[in-house]
Coordinates of C-alpha atoms in Angstrom, one line a residue:
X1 CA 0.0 0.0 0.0
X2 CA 2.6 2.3 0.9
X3 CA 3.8 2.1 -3.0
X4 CA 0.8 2.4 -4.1
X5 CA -0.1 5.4 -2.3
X6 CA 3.4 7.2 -2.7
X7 CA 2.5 6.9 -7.0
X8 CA -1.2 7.8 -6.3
X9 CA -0.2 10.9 -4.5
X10 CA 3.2 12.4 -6.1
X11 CA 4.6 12.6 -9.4
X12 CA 8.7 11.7 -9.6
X13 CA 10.5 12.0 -12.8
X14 CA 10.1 8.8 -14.9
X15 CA 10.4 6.4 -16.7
X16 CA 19.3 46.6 -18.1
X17 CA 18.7 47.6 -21.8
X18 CA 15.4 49.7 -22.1
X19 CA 13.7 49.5 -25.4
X20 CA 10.9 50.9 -26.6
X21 CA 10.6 51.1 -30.2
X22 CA 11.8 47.6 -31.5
X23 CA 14.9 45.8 -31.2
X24 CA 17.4 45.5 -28.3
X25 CA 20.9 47.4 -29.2
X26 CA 23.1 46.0 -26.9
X27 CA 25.3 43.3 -27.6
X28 CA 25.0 39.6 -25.9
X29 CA 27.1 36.2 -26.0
X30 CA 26.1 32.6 -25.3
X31 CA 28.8 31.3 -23.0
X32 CA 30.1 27.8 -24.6
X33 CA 30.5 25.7 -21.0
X34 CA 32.0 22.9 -21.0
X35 CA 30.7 19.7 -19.3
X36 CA 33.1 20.4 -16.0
X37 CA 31.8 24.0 -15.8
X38 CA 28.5 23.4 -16.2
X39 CA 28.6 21.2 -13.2
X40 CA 29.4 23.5 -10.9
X41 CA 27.4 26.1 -12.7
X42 CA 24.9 26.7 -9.7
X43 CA 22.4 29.1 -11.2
X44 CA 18.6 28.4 -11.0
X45 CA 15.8 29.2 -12.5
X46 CA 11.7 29.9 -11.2
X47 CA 9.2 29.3 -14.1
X48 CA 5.7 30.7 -12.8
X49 CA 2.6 29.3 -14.6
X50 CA 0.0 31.8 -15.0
X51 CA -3.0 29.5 -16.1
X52 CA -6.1 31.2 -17.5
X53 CA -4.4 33.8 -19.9
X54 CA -2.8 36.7 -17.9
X55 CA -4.7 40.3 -19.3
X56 CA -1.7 42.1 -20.5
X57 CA -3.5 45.5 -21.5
X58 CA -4.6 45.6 -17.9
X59 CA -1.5 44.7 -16.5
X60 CA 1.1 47.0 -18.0
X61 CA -0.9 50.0 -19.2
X62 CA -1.6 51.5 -22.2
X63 CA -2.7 54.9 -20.0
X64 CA -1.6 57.1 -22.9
X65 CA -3.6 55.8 -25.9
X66 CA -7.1 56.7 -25.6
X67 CA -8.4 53.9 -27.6
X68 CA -7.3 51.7 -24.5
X69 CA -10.3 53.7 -23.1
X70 CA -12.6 53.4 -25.7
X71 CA -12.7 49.6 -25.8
X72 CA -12.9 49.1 -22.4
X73 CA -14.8 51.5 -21.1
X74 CA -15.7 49.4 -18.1
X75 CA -12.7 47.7 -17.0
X76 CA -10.1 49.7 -17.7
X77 CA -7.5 51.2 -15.6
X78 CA -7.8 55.2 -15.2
X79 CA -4.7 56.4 -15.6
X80 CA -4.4 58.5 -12.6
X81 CA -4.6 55.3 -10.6
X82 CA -2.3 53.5 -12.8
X83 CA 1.4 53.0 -11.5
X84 CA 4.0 55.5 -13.8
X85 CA 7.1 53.9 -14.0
X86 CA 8.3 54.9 -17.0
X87 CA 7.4 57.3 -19.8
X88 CA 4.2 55.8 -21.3
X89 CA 4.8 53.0 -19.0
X90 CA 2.3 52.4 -16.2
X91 CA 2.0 49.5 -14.2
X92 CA -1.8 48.0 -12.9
X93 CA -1.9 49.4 -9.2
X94 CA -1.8 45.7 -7.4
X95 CA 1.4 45.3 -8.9
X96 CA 2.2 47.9 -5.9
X97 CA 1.0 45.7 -3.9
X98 CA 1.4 47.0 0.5
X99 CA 4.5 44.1 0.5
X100 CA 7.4 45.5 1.8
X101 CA 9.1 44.2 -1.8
X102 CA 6.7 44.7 -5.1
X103 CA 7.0 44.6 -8.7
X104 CA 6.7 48.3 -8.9
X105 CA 9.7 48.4 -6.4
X106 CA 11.4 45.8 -8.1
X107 CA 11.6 47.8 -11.8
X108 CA 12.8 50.3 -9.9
X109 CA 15.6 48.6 -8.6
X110 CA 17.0 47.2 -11.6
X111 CA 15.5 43.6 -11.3
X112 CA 12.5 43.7 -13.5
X113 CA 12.1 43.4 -17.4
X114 CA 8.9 43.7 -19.0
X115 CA 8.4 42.2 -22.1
X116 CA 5.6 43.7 -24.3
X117 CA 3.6 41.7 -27.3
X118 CA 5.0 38.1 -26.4
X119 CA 3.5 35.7 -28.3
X120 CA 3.5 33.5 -31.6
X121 CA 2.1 33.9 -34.9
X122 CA -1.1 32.0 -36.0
X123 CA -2.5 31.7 -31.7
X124 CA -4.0 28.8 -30.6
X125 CA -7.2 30.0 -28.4
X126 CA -7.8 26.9 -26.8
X127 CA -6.0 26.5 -23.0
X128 CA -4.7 23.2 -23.5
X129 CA -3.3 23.5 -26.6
X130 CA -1.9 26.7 -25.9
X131 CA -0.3 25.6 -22.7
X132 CA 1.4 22.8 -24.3
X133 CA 2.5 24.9 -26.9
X134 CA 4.4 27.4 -24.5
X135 CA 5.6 24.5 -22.2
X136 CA 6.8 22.3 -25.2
X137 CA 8.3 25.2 -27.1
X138 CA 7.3 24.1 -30.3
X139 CA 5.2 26.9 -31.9
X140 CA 2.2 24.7 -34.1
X141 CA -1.6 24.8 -33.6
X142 CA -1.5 21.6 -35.8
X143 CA -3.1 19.2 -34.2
X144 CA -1.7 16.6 -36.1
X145 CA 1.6 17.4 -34.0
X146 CA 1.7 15.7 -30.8
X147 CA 3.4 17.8 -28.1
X148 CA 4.7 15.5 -25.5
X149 CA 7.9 17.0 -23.7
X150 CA 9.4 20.0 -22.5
X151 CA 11.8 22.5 -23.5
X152 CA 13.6 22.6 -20.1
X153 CA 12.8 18.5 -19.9
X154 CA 14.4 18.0 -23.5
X155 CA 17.3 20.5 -22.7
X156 CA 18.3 19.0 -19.1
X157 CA 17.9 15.5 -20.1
X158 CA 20.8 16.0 -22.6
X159 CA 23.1 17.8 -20.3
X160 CA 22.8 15.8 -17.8
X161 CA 25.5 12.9 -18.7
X162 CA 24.3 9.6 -18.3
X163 CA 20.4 10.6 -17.5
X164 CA 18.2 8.6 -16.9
X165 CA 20.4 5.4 -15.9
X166 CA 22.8 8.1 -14.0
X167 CA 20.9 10.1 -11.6
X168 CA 22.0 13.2 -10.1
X169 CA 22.4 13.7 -6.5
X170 CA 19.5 16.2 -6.1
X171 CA 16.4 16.2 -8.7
X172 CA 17.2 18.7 -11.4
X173 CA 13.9 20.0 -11.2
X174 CA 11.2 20.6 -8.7
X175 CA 7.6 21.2 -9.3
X176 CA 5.3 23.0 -6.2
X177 CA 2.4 20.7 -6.1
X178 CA 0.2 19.0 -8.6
X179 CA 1.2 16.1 -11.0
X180 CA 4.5 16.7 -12.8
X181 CA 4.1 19.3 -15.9
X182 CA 5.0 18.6 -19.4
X183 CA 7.5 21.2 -18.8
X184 CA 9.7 19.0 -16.8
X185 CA 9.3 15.8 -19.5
X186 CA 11.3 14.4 -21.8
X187 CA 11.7 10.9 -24.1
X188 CA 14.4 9.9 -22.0
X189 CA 12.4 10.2 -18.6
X190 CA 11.1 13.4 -16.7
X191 CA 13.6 15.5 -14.9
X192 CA 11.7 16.6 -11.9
X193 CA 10.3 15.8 -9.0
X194 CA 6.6 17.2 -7.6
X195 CA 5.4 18.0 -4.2
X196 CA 3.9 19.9 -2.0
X197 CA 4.7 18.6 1.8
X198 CA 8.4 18.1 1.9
X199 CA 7.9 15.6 5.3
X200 CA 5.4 13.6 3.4
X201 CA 7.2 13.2 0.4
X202 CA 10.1 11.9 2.9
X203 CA 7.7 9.9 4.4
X204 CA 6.4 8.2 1.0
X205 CA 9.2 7.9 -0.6
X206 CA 10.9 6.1 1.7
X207 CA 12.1 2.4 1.0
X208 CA 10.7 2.6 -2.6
X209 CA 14.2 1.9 -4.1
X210 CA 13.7 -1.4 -6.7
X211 CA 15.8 -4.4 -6.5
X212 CA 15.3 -5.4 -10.0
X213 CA 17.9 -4.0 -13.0
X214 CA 16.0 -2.1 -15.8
X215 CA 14.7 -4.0 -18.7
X216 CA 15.3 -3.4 -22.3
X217 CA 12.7 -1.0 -23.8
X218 CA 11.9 -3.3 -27.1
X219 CA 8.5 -4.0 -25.4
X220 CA 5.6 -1.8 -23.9
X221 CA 5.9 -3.9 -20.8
X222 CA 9.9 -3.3 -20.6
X223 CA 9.1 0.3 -21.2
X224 CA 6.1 0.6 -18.6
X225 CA 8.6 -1.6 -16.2
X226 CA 11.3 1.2 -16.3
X227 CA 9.1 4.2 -15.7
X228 CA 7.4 2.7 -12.7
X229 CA 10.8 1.5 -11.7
X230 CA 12.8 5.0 -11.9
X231 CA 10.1 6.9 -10.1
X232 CA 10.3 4.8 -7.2
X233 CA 14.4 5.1 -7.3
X234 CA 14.0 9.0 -7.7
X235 CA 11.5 8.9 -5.1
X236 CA 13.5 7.0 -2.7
X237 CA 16.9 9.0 -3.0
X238 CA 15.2 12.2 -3.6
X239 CA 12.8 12.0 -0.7
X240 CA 15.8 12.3 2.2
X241 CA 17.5 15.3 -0.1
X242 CA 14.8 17.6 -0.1
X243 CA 13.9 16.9 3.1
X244 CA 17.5 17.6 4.4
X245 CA 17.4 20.8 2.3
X246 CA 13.9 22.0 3.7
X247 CA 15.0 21.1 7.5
X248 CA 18.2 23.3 7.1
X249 CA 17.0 26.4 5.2
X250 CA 14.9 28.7 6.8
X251 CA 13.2 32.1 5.4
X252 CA 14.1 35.4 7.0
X253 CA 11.5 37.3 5.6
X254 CA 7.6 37.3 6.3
X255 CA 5.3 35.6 4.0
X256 CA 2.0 36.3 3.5
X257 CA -0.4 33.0 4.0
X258 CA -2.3 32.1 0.3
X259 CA -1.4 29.8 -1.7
X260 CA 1.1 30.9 -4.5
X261 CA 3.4 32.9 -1.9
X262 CA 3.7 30.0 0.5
X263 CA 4.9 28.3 -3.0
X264 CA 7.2 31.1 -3.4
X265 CA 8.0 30.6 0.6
X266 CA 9.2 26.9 0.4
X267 CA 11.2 27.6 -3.2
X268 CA 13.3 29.7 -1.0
X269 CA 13.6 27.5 1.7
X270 CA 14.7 24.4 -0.5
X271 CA 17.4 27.1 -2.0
X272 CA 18.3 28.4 1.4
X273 CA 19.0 24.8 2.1
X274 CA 21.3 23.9 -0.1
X275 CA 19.0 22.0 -2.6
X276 CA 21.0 22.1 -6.0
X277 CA 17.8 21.4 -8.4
X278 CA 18.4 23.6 -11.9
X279 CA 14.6 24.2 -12.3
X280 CA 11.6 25.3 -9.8
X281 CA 8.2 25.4 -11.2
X282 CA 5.7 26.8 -9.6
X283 CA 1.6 28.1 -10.3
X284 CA -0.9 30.5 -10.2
X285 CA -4.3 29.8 -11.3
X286 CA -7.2 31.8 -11.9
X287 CA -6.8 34.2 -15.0
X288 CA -9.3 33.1 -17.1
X289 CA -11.3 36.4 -16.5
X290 CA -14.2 36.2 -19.0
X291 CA -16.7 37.9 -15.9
X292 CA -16.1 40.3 -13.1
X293 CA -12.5 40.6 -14.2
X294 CA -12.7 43.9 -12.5
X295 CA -15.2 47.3 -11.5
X296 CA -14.7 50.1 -11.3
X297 CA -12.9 50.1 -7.7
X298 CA -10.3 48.4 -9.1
X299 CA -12.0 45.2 -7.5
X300 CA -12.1 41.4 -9.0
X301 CA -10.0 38.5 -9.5
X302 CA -7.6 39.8 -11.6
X303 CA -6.5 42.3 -9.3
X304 CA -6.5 39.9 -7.2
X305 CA -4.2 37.9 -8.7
X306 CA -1.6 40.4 -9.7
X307 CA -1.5 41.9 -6.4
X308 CA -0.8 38.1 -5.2
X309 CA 1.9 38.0 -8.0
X310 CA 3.5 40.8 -7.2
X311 CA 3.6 39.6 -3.3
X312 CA 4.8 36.5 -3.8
X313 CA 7.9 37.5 -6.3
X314 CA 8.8 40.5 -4.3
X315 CA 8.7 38.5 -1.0
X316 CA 11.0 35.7 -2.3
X317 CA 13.5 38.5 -3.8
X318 CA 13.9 40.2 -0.6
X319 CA 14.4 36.6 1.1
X320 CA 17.0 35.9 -1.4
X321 CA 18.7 39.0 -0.9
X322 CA 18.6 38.9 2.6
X323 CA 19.7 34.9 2.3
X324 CA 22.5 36.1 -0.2
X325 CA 21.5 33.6 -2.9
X326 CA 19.9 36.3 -5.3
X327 CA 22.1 36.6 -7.7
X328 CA 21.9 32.9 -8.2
X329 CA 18.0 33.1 -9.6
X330 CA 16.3 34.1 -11.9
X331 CA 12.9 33.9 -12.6
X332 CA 9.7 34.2 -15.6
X333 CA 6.6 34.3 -15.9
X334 CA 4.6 32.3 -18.8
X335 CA 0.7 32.2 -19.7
X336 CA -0.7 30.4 -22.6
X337 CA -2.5 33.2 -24.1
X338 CA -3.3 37.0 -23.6
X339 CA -6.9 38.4 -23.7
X340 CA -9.0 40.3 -26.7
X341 CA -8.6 44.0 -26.7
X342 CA -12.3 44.6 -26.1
X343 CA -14.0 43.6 -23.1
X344 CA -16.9 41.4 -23.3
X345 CA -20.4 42.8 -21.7
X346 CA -20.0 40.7 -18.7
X347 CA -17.0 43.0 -17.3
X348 CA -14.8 40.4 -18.5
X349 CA -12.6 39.5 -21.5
X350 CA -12.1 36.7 -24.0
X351 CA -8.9 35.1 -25.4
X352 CA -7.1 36.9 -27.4
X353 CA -3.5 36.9 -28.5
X354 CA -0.4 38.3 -26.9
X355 CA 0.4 39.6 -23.7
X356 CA 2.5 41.1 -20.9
X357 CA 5.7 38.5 -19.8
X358 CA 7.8 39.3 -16.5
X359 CA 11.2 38.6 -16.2
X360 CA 12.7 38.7 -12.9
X361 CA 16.1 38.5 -10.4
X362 CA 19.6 40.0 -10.4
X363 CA 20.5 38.4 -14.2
X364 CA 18.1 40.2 -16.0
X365 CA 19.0 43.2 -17.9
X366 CA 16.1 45.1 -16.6
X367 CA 13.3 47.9 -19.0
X368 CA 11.0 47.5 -20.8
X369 CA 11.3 45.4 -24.5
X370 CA 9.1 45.9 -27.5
X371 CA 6.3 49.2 -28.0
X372 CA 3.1 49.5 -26.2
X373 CA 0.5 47.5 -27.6
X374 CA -0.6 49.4 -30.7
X375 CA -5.0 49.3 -30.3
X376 CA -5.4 51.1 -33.7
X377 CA -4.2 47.9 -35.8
X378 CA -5.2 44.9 -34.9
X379 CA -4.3 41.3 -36.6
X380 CA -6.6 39.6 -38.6
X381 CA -8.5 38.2 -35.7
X382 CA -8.7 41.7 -34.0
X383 CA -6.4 40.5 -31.7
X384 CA -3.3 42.5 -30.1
X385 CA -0.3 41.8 -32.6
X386 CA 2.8 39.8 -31.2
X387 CA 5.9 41.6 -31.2
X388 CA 8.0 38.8 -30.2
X389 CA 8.4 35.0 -30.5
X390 CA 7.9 33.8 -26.4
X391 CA 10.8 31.2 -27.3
X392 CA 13.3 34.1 -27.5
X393 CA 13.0 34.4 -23.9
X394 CA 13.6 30.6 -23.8
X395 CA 17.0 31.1 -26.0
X396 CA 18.5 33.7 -23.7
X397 CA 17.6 31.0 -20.4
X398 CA 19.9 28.2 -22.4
X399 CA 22.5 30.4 -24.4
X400 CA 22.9 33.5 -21.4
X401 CA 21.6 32.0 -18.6
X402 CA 22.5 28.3 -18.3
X403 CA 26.1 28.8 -20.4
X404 CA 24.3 26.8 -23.7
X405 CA 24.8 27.6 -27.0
X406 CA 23.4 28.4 -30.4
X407 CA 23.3 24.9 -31.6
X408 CA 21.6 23.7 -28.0
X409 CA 18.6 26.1 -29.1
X410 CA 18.2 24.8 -32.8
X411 CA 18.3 21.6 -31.3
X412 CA 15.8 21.7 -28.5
X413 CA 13.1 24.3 -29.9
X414 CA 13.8 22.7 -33.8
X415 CA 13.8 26.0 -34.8
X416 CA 16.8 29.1 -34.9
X417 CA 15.3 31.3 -32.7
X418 CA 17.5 34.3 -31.7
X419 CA 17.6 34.9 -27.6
X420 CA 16.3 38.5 -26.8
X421 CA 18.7 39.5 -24.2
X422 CA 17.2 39.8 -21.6
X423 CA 19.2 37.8 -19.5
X424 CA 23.0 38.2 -18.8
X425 CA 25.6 36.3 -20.0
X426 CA 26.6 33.4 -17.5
X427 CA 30.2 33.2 -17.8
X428 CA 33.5 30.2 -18.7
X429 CA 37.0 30.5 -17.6
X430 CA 37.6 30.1 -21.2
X431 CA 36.3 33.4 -22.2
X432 CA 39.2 35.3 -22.2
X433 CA 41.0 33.2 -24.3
X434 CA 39.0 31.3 -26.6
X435 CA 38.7 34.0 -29.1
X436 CA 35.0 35.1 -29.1
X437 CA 34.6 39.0 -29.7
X438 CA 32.0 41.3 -29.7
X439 CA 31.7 44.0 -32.9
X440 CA 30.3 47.1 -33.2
X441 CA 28.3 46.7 -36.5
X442 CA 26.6 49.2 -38.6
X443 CA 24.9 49.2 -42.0
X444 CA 25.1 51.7 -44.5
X445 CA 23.6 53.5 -46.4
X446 CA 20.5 53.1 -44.1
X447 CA 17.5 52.2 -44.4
X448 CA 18.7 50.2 -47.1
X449 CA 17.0 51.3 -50.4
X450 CA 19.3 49.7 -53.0
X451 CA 22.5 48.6 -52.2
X452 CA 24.4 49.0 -48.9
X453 CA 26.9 46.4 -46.8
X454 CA 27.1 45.1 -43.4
X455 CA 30.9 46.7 -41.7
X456 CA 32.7 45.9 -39.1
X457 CA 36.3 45.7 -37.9
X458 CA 37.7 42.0 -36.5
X459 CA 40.6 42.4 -34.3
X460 CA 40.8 38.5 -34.3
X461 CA 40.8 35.4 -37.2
X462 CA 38.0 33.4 -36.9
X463 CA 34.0 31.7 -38.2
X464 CA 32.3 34.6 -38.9
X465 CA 28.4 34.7 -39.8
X466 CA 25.8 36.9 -40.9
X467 CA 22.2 35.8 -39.8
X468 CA 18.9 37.8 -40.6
X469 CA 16.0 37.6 -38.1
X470 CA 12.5 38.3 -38.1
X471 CA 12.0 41.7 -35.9
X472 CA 10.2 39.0 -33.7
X473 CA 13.2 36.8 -33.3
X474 CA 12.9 33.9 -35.7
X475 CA 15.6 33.1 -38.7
X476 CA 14.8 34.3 -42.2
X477 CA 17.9 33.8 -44.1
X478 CA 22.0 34.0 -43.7
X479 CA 23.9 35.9 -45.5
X480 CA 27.5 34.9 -45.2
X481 CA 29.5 32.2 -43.4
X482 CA 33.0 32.0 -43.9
X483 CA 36.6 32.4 -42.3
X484 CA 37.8 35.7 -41.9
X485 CA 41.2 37.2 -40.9
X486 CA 41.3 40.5 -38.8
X487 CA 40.5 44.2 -41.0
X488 CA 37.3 45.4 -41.8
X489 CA 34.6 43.1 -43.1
X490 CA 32.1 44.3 -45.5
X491 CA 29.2 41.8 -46.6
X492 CA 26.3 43.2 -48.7
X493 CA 22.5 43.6 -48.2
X494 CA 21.0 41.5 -50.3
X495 CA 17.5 39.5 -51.6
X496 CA 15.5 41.4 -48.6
X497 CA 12.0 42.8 -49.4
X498 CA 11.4 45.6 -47.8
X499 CA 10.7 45.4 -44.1
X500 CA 12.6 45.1 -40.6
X501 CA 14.6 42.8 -39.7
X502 CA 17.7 42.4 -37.4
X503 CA 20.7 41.9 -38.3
X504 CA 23.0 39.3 -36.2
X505 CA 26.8 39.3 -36.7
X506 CA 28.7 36.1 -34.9
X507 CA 32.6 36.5 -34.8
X508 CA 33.3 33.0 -32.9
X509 CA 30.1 32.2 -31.6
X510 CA 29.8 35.8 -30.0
X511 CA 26.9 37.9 -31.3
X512 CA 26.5 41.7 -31.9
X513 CA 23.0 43.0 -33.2
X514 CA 21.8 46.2 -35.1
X515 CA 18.3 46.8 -36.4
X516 CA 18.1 46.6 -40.2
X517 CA 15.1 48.4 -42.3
X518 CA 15.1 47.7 -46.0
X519 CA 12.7 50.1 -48.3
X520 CA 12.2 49.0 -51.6

């Protein structure tokens, strides 16, 4: 029974750059760690789960625009209650929420980026699929295409050496309650662990460790066999570690009592600890707001909700300060789907398109990406246009934050997706010496009309390539690979319609960026 009830109950793995008007300037490199580094690499990061679809024109406002006004003439935000943090930049009032540590206080400090219009082309408005679609990484509303694993599941299972027959010491990912997400999956066997009572996971998991070898995989028993079998080994070795970590950390900050920042609370016990897990998932319900989303007090459940967001984020940054860990975390925020742009009758909205993403901790390089949400021109479904590809963000956690590379993102998201740099570069004791270089790049004549060339000076030999993106991150085409010696480089423009772009120069697998507009 004790088996039984330990698999009934928990889920083990198995079997600061502002910008405003377009593209990031600044230049950003993906540190190439080796496998010894990346050991000993002892950055984490928090994924919170905003299920529903988070309202992002009433959660970063658009108090400038009067249309905002026009279309929601019941729910919207006046501006003179609306937080000003930046020019044209005004924050939902709960994000100020009475914590001693807030959102608000947070952007302030340097530890907060906003990303406007995240999103994907061609939305899927149904939850599920949506949510799979953002926790897989793999942007397709076909249904056809089964969506099955993770992108942090797929990317960990592949650095870890040896995974699943070698285990880690401590679960490389931990999920705060509910049944593991696909997040945390992958075809070799889910990475995480999830729970929500660290004694009674001890308790359960005790004794659970098999005495039987695994079996080969050329049959669906052999394959059912091994799943059951590696969640009771996880389970069993796991269960002392996290509760070893939760009995030695400790919080030295206040939390309130609800649910998502006592989530927040034991995340920063576990770390306190000395829990080494890579990955801590965590969720917040509720933001499906098709009624009553809120009146005109500023009352409903999405205020609610952000005032508990911005509690529960704040809170756990000022533990980590206090704790000295913070520079150690970073964390996101991810919902499946933004709202329409007008609200619905009931004081609600529908689903709609893009949103509002939050990007938090120490790492980040902290502003405001992409332009206010423009309500004059809409996409074909009258939906708030996506500025940016959601698995940027997910390029800068591998290639900045977690010392990946190029080649790691192509080969977990299938797709070249181009980080947004939002994140700073984790770094290698290689750096120095291994070559890479930033550029300074610029294009001229520009806007590029009829011909013009891509210049730059390379104080070092090495790989150089020319990439065009998409303004919203994905790869359109590459214009030159090659070896080059040091003196200036010139490549020309050339076979772009007219549009924006950006244009990506990699000297040694170090990337510089400049906006590129071609007028035809």
């Amino acid at each position: 029974m004790k088996r039984r009830t330990f698999l009934s109950t928990t889920t083990a793995a198995a079997v600061g750059t502002q910008v405003l008007g377009g593209v990031p300037l600044h230049a950003f490199t993906p540190a190439d760690l080796d496998q010894r580094v990346q050991a000993e690499d002892d950055r984490i990061l928090i994924v919170i789960q905003m299920f529903g679809g988070n309202d992002g024109l009433n959660t970063i406002i658009p108090a400038d625009d009067p249309e905002y006004y026009k279309i929601r003439p019941s729910i919207a935000v006046p501006k003179e209650k609306a937080v000003n943090v930046l020019s044209r930049v005004h924050m939902h009032p709960s994000l100020d929420s009475k914590a001693p540590y807030n959102l608000r206080r947070m952007f302030e400090d340097g530890r907060l980026a906003i990303v406007n219009g995240i999103g994907y082309e061609n939305p899927n408005l149904s939850h599920f699929r949506s949510t799979d679609i953002w926790l897989s990484g793999f942007n397709s509303s076909d249904p056809e295409k089964r969506l099955i694993d993770g992108w942090l599941g797929r990317y960990w299972s592949n650095k870890v050496q040896g995974f699943p027959e070698v285990l880690p010491d401590d679960p490389i990912a931990v999920q705060i309650g509910g049944s593991l997400s696909m997040l945390l999956q992958s075809r070799k066997g889910d990475i995480g662990i999830a729970l929500t009572d660290p004694q009674k996971f001890f308790e359960l998991g005790q004794g659970l460790s098999p005495d039987m070898q695994p079996m080969s995989e050329d049959t669906r028993y052999g394959r059912e066999f091994n799943f059951v079998r590696l969640v009771a080994e996880q389970s069993d070795r796991y269960s002392s570690v996290v509760k070893q970590a939760f009995d030695k950390g400790s919080n030295k900050v206040a939390y309130e009592k609800n649910g998502f920042v006592e989530q927040m609370k034991l995340v920063a016990r576990l770390i306190s600890g000395g829990l080494k897990s890579k990955v801590f998932l965590v969720y917040l319900g509720g933001f499906d707001t098709h009624v009553q989303q809120q009146d005109e007090n500023l009352n409903g459940l999405h205020p609610y909700l952000l005032e508990m967001l911005s509690t529960g984020i704040g809170t756990f940054m000022q533990d980590a300060l206090i704790q000295g860990f913070a520079d150690r975390v970073v964390g996101m925020t991810v919902s499946e789907f933004g709202r329409r742009p007008y609200e619905n009758g009931s004081r609600g909205t529908d689903h709609g398109a893009s949103s509002v993403q939050f990007v938090f901790g120490n790492g980040v390089r902290a502003g405001v990406y992409g332009d206010m949400p423009d309500l004059s021109n809409f996409d074909s479904n009258g939906d708030v246009r996506y500025q940016y590809d959601f698995r940027r963000v997910y390029a800068d956690v591998f290639e900045n934050w977690f010392g990946g590379t190029p080649a790691d993102t192509e080969s977990i998201l299938e797709d070249r997706v181009l980080p947004l740099g939002v994140l700073q570069r984790s770094t290698s004791v290689n750096d120095a010496y291994d070559g890479r270089v930033q550029v300074n790049v610029r294009v001229a004549p520009h806007p590029v009309t009829d011909q013009a060339t891509i210049e730059w000076q390379q104080p070092v030999p090495g790989i150089v390539k020319v990439d065009i993106y998409g303004t919203e991150g994905r790869f359109i085409t590459n214009l030159f690979t090659d070896r080059a010696l040091p003196g200036t480089i010139r490549v020309p423009v050339h076979g772009l319609a007219s549009g924006s772009y950006i244009c990506c120069v990699s000297v040694n697998g170090a990337r510089s960026v400049v906006p590129l507009t071609v007028v035809r």
